[in-house]
Tab-separated table of C-alpha atoms in Angstrom:
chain	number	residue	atom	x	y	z
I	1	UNK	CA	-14.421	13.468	13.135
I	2	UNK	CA	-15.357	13.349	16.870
I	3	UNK	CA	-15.454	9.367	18.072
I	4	UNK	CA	-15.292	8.118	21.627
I	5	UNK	CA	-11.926	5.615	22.281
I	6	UNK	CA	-14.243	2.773	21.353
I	7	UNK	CA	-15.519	4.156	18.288
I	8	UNK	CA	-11.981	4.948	17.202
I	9	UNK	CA	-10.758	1.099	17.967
I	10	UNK	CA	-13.629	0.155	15.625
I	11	UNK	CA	-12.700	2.341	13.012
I	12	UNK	CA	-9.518	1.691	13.558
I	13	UNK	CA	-9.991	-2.489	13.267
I	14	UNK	CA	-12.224	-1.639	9.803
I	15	UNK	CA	-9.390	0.202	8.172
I	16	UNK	CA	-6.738	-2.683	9.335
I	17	UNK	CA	-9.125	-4.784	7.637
I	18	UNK	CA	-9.275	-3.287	4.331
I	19	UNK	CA	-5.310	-3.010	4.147
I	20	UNK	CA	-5.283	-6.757	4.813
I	21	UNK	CA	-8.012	-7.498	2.170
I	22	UNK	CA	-7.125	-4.827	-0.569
I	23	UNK	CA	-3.137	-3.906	0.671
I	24	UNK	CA	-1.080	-7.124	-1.888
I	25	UNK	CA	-2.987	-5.639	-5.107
I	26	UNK	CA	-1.064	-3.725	-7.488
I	27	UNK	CA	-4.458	-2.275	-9.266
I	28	UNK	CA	-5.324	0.210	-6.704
I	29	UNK	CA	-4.131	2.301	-4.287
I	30	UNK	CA	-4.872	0.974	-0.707
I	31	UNK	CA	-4.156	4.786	0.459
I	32	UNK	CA	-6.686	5.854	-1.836
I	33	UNK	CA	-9.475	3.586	-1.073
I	34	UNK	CA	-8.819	4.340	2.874
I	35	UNK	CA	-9.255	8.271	2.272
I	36	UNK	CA	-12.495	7.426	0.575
I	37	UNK	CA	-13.747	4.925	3.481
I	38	UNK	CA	-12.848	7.684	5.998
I	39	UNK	CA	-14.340	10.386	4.442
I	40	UNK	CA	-17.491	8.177	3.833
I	41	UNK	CA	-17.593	7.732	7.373
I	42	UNK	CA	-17.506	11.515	8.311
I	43	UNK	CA	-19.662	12.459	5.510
I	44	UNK	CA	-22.299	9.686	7.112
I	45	UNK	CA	-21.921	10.986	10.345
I	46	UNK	CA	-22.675	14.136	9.624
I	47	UNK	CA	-25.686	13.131	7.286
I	48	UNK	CA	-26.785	11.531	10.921
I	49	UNK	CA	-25.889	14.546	12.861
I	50	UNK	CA	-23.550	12.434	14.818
I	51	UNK	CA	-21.299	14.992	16.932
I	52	UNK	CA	-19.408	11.986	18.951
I	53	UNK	CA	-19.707	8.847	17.510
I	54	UNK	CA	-19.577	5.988	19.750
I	55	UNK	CA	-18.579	2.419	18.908
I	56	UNK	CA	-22.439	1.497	17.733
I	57	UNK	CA	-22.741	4.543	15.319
I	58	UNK	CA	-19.469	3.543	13.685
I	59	UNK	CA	-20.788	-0.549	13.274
I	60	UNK	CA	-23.772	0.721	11.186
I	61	UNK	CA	-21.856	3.191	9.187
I	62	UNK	CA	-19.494	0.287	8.521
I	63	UNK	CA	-22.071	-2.237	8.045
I	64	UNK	CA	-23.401	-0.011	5.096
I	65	UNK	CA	-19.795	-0.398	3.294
I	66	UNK	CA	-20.035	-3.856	3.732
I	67	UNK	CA	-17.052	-6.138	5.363
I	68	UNK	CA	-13.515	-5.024	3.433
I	69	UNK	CA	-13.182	-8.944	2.265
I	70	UNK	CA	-16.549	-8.321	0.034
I	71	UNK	CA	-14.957	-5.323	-1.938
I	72	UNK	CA	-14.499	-6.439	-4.834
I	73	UNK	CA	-17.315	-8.969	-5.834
I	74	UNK	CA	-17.236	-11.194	-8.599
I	75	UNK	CA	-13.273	-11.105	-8.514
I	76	UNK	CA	-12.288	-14.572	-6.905
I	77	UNK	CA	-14.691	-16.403	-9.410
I	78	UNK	CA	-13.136	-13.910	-12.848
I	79	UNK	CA	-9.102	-14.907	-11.166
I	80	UNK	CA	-10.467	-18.464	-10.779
I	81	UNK	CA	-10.906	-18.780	-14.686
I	82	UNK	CA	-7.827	-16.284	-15.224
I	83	UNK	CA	-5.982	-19.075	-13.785
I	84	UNK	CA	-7.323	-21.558	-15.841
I	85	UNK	CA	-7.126	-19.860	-19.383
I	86	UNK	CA	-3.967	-17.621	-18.618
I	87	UNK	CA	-1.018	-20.305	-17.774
I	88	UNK	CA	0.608	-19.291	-20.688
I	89	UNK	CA	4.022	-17.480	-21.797
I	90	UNK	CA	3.321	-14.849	-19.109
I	91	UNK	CA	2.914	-17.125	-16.040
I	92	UNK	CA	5.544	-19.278	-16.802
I	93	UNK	CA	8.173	-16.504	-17.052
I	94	UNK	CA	6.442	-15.435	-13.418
I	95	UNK	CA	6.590	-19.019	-12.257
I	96	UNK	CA	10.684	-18.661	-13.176
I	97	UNK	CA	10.873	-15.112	-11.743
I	98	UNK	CA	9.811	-16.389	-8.718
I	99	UNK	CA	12.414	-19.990	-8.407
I	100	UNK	CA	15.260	-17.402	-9.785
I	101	UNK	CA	14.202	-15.342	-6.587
I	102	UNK	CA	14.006	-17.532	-3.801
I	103	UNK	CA	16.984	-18.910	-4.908
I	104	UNK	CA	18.980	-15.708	-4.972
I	105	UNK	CA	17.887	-15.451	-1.698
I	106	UNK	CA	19.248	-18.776	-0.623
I	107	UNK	CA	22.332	-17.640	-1.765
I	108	UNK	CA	22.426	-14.123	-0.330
I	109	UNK	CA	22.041	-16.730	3.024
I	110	UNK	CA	24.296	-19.226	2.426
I	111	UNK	CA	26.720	-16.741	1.501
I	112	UNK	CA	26.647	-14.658	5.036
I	113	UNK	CA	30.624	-15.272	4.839
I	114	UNK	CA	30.942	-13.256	1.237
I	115	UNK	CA	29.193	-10.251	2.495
I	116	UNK	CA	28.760	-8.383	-0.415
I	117	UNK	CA	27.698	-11.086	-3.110
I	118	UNK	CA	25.329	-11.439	-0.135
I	119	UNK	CA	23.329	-8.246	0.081
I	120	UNK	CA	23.561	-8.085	-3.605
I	121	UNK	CA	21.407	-11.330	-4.475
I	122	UNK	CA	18.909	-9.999	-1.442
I	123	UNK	CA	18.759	-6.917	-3.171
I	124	UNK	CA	18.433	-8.892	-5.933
I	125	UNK	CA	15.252	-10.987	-4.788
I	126	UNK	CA	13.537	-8.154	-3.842
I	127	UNK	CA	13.722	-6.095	-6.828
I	128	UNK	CA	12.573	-9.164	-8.822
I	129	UNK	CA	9.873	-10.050	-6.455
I	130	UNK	CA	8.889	-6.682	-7.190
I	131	UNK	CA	8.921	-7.078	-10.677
I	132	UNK	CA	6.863	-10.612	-10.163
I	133	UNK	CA	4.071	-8.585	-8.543
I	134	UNK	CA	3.918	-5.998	-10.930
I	135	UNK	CA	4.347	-8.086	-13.799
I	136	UNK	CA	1.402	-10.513	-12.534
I	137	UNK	CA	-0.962	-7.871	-11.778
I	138	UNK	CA	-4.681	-8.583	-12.509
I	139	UNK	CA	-3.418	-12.359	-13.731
I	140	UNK	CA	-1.666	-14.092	-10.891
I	141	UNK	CA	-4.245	-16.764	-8.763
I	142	UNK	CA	-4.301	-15.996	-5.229
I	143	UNK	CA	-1.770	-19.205	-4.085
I	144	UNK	CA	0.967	-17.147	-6.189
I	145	UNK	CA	0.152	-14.001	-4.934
I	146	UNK	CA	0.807	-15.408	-1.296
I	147	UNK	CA	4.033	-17.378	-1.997
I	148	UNK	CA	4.978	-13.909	-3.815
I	149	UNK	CA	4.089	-12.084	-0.448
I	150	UNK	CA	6.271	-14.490	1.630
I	151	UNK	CA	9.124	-14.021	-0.419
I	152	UNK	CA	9.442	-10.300	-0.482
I	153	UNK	CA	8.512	-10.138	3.330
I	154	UNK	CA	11.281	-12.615	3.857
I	155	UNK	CA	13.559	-10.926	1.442
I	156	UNK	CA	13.229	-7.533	3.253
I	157	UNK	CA	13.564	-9.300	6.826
I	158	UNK	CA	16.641	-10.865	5.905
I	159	UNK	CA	18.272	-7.731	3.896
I	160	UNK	CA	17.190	-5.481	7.175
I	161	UNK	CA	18.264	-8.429	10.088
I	162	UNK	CA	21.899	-8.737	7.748
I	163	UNK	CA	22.202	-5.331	6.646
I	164	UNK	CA	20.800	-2.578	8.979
I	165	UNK	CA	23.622	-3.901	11.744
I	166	UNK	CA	26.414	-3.760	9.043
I	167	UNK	CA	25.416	-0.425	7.969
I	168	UNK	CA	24.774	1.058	11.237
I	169	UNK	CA	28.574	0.521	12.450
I	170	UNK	CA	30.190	0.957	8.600
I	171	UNK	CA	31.032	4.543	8.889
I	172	UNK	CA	32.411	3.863	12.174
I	173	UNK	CA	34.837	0.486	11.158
I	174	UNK	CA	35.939	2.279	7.880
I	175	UNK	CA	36.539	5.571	9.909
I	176	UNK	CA	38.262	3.378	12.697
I	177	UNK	CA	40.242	1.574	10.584
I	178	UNK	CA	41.524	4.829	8.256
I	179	UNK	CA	41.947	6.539	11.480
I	180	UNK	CA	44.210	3.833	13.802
I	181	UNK	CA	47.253	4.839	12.784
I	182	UNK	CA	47.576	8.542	12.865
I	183	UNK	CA	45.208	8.282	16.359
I	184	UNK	CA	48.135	6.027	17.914
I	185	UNK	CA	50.872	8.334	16.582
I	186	UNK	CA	48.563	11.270	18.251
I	187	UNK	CA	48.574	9.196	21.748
I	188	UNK	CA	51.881	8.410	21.282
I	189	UNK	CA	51.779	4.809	21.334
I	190	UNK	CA	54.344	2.354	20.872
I	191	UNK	CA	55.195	-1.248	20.268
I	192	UNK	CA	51.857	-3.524	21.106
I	193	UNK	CA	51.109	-1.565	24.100
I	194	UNK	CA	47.566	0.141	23.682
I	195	UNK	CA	47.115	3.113	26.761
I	196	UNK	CA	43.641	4.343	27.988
I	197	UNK	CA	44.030	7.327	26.142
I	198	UNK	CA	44.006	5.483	22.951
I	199	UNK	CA	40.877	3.954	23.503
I	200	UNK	CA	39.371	7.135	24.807
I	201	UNK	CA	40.558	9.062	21.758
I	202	UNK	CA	38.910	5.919	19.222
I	203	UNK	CA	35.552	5.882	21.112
I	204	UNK	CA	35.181	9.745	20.703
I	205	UNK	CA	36.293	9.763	17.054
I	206	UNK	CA	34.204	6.506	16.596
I	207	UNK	CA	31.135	7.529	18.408
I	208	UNK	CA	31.318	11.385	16.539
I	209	UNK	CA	31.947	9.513	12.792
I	210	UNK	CA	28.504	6.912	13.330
I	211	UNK	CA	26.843	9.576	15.392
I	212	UNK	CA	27.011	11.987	11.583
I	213	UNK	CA	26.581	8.470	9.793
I	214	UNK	CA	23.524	7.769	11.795
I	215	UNK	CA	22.081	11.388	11.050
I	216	UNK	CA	22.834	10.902	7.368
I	217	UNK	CA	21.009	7.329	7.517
I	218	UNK	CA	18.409	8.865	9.214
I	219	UNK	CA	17.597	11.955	6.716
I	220	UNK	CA	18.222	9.610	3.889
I	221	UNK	CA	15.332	7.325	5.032
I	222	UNK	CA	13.095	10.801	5.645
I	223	UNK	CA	13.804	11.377	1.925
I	224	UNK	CA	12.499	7.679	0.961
I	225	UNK	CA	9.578	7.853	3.104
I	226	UNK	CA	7.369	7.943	0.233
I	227	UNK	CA	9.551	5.894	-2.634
I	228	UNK	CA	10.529	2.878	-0.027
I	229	UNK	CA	7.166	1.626	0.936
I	230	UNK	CA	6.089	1.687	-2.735
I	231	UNK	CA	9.296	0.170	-3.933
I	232	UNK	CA	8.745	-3.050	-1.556
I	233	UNK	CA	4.947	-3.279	-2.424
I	234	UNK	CA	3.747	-6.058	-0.184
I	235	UNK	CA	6.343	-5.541	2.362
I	236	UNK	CA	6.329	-2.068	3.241
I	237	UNK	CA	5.479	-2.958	6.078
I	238	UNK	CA	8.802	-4.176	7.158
I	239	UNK	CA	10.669	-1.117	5.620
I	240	UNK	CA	12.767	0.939	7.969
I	241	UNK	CA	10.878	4.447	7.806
I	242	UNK	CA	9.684	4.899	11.051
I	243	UNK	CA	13.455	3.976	12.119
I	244	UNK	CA	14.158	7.149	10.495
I	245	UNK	CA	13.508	9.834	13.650
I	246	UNK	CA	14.914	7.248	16.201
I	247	UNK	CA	18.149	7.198	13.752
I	248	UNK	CA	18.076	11.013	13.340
I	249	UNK	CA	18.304	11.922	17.559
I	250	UNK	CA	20.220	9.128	18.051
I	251	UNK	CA	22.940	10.198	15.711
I	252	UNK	CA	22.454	13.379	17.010
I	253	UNK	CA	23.096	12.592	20.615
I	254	UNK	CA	26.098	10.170	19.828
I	255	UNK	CA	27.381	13.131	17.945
I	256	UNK	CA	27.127	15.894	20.757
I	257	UNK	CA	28.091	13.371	23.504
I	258	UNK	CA	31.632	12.308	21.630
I	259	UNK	CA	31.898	16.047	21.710
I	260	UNK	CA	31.488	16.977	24.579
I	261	UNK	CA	33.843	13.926	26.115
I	262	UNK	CA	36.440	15.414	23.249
I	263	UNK	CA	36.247	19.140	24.262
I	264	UNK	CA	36.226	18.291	28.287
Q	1	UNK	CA	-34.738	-16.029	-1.523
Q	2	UNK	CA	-32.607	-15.958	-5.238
Q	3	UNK	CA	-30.964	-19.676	-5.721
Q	4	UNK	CA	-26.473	-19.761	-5.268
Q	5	UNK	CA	-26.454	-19.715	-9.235
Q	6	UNK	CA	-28.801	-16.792	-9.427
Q	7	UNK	CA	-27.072	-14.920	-7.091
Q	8	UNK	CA	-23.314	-15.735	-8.786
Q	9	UNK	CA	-25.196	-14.321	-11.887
Q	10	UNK	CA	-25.653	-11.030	-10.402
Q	11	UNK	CA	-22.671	-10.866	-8.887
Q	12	UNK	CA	-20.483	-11.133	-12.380
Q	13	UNK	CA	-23.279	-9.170	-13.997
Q	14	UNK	CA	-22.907	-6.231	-10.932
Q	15	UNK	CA	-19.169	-6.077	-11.431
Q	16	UNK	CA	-18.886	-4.694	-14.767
Q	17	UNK	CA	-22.055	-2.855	-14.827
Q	18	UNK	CA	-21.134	-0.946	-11.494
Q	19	UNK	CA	-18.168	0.378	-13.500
Q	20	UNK	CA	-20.211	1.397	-16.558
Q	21	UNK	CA	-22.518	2.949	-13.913
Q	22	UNK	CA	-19.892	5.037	-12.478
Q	23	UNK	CA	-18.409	6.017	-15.071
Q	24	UNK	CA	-22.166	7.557	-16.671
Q	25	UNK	CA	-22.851	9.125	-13.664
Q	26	UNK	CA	-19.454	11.056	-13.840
Q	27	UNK	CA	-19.858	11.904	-17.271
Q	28	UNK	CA	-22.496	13.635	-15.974
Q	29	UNK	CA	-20.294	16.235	-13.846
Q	30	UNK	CA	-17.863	15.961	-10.580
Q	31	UNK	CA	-18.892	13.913	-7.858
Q	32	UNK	CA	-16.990	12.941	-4.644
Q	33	UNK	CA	-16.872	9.401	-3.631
Q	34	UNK	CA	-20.076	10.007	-0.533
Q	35	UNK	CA	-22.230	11.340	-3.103
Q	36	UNK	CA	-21.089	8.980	-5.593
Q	37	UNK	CA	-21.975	6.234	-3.152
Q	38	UNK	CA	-25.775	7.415	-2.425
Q	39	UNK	CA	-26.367	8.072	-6.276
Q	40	UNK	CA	-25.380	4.560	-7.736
Q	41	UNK	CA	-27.483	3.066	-4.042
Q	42	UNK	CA	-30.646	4.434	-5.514
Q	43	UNK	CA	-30.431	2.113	-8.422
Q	44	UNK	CA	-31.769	-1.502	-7.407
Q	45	UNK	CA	-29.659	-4.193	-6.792
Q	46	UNK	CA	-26.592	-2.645	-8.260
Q	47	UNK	CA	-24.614	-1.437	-5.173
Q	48	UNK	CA	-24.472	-3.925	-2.081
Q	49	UNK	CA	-21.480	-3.489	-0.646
Q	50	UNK	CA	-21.118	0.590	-0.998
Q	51	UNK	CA	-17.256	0.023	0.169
Q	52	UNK	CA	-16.627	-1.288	-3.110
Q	53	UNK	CA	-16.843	2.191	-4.911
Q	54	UNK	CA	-14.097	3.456	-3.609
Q	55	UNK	CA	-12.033	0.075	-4.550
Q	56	UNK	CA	-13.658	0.947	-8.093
Q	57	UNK	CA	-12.507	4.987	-7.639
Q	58	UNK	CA	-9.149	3.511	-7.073
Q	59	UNK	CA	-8.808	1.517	-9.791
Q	60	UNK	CA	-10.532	3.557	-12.814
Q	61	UNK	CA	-7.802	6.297	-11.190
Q	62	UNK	CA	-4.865	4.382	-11.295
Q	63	UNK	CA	-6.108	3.120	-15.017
Q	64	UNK	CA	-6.664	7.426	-16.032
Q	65	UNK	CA	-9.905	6.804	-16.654
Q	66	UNK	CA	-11.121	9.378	-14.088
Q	67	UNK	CA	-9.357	12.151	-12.301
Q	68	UNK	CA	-9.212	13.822	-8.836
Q	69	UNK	CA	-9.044	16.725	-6.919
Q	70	UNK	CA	-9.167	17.694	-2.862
Q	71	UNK	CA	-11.265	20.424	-2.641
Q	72	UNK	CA	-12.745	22.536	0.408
Q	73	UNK	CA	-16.172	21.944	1.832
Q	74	UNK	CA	-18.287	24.299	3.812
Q	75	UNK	CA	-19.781	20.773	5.774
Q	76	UNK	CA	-16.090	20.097	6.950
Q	77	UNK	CA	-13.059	18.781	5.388
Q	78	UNK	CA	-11.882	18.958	2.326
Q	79	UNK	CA	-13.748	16.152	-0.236
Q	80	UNK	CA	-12.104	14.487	-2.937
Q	81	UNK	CA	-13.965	15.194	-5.955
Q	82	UNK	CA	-13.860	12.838	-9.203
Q	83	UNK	CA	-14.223	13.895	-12.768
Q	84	UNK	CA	-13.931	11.679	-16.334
Q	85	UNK	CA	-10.723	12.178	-17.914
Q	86	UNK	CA	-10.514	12.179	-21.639
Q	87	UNK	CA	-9.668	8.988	-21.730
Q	88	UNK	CA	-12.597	7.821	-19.825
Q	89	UNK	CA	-15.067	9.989	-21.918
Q	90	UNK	CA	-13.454	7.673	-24.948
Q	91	UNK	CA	-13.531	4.198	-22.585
Q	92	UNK	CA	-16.853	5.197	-21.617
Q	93	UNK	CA	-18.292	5.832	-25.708
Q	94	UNK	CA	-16.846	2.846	-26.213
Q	95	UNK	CA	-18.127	0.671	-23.876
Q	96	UNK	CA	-21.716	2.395	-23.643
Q	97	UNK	CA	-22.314	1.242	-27.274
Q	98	UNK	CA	-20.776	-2.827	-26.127
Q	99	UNK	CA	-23.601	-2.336	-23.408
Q	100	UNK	CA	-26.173	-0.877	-26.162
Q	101	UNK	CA	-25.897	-3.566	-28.237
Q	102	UNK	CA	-25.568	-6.365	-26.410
Q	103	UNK	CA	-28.935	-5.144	-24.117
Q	104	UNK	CA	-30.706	-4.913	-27.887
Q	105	UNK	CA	-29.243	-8.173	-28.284
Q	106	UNK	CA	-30.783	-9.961	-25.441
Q	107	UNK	CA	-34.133	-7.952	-25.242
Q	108	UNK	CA	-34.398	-9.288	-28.574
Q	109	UNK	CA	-33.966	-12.825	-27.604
Q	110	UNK	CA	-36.466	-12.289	-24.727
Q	111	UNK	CA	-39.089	-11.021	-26.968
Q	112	UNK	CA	-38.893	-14.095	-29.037
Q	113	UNK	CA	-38.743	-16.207	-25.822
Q	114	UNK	CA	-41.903	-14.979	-24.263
């Protein structure tokens, strides 16, 4: 599909659209319905014998697909009475699911100073927010499905703000901290005294241990590119995939510059 | 110009039809979502917003009600192509004799009311 820049931005504003109005529901598959809306759009253009569509060619395609927010008709009004008839067993245990969450998240806060306990509950919270969402489906009225939005995306901020720094350096503190005595032995160090050579000899181990931890992050994320979006539904758009080639060369060059500082 | 409770009424009444619609038409062979589109247009009133198929495609998918495949076109790239899976040709029974009988229903009442 041939489009000038302008015709692209409009395209590209349409499908940014849809993901906002059809991206937080758990019955379809907002990948899907973009493949369809794009090959509608070539299929159309073509139809038109359009070889270079330019911003106006796109806005009546698009205009014939309607605005994204006007998808699915008829659904606010059938969610409306959902919410009226379906407040039963099923929404209470989501209502629950939801308190339970936001307070494990709390807690994963609060508890900054208990690291571990910490990640777990935000681990925790998202998993559960998960299950919330896919629990509440076709059922849950629209205020719940935003609150249930806010909490995952707030889960998954947290967990990445607390966690990604901790797990970036772990290798290297664990390594560092296995490593300290035989690496003062090596630079024959004695008594509280620490020489330049020590330090030298830490930051090269230290810098060649993250620089393989990185690279291992970074392939492991690769791996996930596909699971971790749909694993954090609503908040994939937080998750740390596209870290995953900046984590990858960076590890890489940590890795050969600790080298080359340890073999010169 | 239809009146706001008119034009709720066709709303609700569109939504389920369009899906009973779609699901005919496939019955009838493959189809990719374009032509899919233009077929279910020519049938008044039923398809306003044609964006809403593939939101519809999506769903009856993820449900198994209808299958799909990429394959190649000689008009450019590839098309995804949608056929009734066997447990939409059962759905589809079903709910084609819910729509026969309650459209007997009503035409009956008409008849009575005119």
């Amino acid at each position: 599909m041939n489009l000038t820049p302008t015709g692209r931005e409009a395209l590209d504003r349409y499908i940014a659209s849809v993901r906002r109005s059809v991206g937080s529901r758990a019955d379809v598959d907002v990948r899907d319905v973009e493949a369809g809306i794009l090959e509608h759009v070539e299929a159309e253009l073509a139809v038109r014998s359009i070889e270079l569509a330019t911003s106006e060619d796109i806005s009546d395609v698009l205009d014939g697909l309607g605005p994204p927010a006007a998808f699915d008709e008829g659904r606010g009004v059938a969610e409306n009475e959902a919410s009226q008839t379906r407040m039963g067993p099923a929404a209470s245990m989501a209502a629950a699911l939801l308190v339970a969450g936001l307070a494990v998240v709390g807690a994963g806060l609060v508890g900054s100073n208990m690291p571990v306990p910490g990640w777990l509950a935000l681990s925790l919270a998202i998993v559960l927010a998960r299950v919330l969402i896919s629990s509440g489906a076709d059922h849950r009225p629209e205020i719940l499905a935003l609150v249930i939005f806010w909490q995952v995306a707030v889960a998954a901020a947290a967990a990445v703000l607390l966690l990604a720094p901790a797990a970036l350096v772990w290798a290297a503190a664990q390594i560092g901290g296995v490593l300290e005595r035989p690496l003062a032995a090596a630079t024959e160090v004695t008594g509280a005294g620490r020489p330049l050579r020590y330090w030298i000899a830490t930051a090269q181990v230290a810098g060649a241990v993250t620089g393989i931890w990185w690279m291992l992050l970074g392939l492991l994320l690769l791996s996930l590119r596909q699971a971790l979006p749909r694993m954090l539904g609503p908040a994939r758009r937080l998750a740390p995939v596209r870290s995953a080639p900046v984590l990858l060369a960076a590890g890489g060059l940590l890795f050969i510059l600790s080298l080359i500082g340890w073999l010169t | 110009m239809a009146s706001p409770f008119v034009a709720n009424w066709q709303t609700q009444a569109r939504k389920g039809v369009l899906e009973l619609a779609v699901l005919n038409v496939l019955a009838r062979g493959r189809m990719y979502g374009y032509e899919l589109a233009k077929t279910l247009q020519r049938i008044p009133s039923l398809v306003v917003v044609e964006g809403t198929i593939y939101l519809i495609m999506s769903r009856l998918e993820k449900e198994g009600l209808v299958t799909s495949s990429l394959e190649a076109s000689p008009e450019g790239p590839a098309r995804k192509y949608y056929r009734l899976s066997p447990d939409g040709a059962a759905v589809l029974a079903n709910i084609n004799s819910l729509w026969n009988a309650l459209t007997a229903g009503v035409e009956k009442l008409q008849e009575r009311s005119e």
